[in-house]
PDB file of C-alpha atoms in Angstrom:
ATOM      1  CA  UNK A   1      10.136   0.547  12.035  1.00  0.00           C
ATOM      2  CA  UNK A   2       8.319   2.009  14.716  1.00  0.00           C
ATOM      3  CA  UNK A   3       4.351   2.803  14.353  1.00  0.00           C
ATOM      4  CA  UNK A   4       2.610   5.691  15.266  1.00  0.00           C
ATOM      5  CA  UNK A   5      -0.734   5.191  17.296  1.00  0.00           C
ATOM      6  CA  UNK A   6      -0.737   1.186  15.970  1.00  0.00           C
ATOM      7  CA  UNK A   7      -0.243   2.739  12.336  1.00  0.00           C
ATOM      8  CA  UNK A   8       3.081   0.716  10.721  1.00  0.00           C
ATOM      9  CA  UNK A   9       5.766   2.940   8.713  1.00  0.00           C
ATOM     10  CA  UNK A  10       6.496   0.007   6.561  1.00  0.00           C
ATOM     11  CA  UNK A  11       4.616  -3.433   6.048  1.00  0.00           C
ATOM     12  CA  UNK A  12       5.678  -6.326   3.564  1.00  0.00           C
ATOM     13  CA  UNK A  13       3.966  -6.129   0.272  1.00  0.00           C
ATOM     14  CA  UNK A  14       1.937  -9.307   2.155  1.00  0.00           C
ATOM     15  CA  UNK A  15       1.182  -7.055   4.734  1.00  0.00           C
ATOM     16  CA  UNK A  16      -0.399  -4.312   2.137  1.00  0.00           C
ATOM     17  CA  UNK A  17      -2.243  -6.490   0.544  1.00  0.00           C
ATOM     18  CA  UNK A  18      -3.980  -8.028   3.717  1.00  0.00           C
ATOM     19  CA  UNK A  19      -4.379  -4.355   4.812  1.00  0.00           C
ATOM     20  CA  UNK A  20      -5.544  -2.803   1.781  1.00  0.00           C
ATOM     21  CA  UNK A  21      -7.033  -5.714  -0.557  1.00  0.00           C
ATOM     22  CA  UNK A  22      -4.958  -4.596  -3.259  1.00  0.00           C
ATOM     23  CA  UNK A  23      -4.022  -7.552  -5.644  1.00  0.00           C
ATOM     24  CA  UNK A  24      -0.100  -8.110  -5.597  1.00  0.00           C
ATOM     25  CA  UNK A  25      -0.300  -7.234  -9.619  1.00  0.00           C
ATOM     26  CA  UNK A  26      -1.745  -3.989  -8.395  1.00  0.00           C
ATOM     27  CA  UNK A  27       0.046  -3.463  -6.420  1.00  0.00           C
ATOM     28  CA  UNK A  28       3.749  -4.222  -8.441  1.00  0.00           C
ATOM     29  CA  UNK A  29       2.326  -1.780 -10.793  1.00  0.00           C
ATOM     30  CA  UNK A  30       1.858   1.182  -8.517  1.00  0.00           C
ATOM     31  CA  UNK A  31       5.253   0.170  -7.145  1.00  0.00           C
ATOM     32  CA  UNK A  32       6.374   0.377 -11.125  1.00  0.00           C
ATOM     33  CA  UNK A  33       4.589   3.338 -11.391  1.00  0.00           C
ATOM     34  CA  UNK A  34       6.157   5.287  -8.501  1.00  0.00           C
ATOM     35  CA  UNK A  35       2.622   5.707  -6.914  1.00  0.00           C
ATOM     36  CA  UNK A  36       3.492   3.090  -3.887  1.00  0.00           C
ATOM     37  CA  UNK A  37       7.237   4.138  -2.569  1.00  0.00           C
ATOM     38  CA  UNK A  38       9.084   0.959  -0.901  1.00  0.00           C
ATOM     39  CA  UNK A  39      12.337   0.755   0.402  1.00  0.00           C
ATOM     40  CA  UNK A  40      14.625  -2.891   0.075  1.00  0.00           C
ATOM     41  CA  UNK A  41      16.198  -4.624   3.004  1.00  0.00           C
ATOM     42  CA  UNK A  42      17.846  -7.574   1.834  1.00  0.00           C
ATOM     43  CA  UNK A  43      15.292  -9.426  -0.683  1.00  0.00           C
ATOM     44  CA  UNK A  44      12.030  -7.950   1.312  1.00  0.00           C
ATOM     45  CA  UNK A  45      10.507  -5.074  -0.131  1.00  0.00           C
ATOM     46  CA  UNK A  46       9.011  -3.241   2.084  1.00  0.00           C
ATOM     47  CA  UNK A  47       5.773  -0.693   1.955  1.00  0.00           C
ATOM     48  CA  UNK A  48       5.692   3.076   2.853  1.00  0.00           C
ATOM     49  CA  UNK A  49       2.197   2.109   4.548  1.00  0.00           C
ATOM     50  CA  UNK A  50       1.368   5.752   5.560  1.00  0.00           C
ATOM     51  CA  UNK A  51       2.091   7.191   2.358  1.00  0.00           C
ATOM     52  CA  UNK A  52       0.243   4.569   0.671  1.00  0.00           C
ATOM     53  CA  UNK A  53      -2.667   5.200   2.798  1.00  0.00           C
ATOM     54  CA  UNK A  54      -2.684   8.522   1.950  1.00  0.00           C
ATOM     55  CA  UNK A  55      -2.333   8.036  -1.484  1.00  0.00           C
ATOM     56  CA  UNK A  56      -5.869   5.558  -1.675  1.00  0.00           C
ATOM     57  CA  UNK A  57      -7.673   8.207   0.307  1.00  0.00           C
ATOM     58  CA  UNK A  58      -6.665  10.653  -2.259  1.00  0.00           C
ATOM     59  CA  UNK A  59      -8.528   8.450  -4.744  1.00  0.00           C
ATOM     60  CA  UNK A  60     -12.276  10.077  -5.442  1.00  0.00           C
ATOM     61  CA  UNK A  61     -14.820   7.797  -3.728  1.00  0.00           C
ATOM     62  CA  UNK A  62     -16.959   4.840  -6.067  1.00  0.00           C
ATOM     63  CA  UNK A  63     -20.014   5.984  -7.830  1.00  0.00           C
ATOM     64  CA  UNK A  64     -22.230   3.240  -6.894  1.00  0.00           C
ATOM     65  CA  UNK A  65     -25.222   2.810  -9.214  1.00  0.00           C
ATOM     66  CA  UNK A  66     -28.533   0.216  -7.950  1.00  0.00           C
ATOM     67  CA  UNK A  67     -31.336  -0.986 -10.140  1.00  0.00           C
TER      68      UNK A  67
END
């Protein structure tokens, strides 16, 4: 698992949670879903982190409303 410029290929579903602040529910349902793609080496799943990544910046950015 090398990383590109400090950027991991794959991080633990710890790891993408610390990184992200995804919940692990969330994040088990995006998994589920087929949004997240992870790969299984023994027990560990493991996170595509840069696909992921580019996944949450496809989401459209908060509308943030103030009284």
């Amino acid at each position: 698992m090398e990383a590109v410029n400090n950027v991991p290929h794959y991080v633990s579903v710890k790891g993408w949670m610390e990184r992200t602040g995804m919940t692990r529910t969330d994040t088990y349902r995006k998994l589920g879903e087929g949004v997240l793609k992870a790969k299984k080496i023994g027990r560990k799943t493991v996170i595509d982190f840069q696909a992921g990544i580019t996944w949450l910046e496809s989401l459209p950015d908060a509308a943030i409303i103030t009284k």
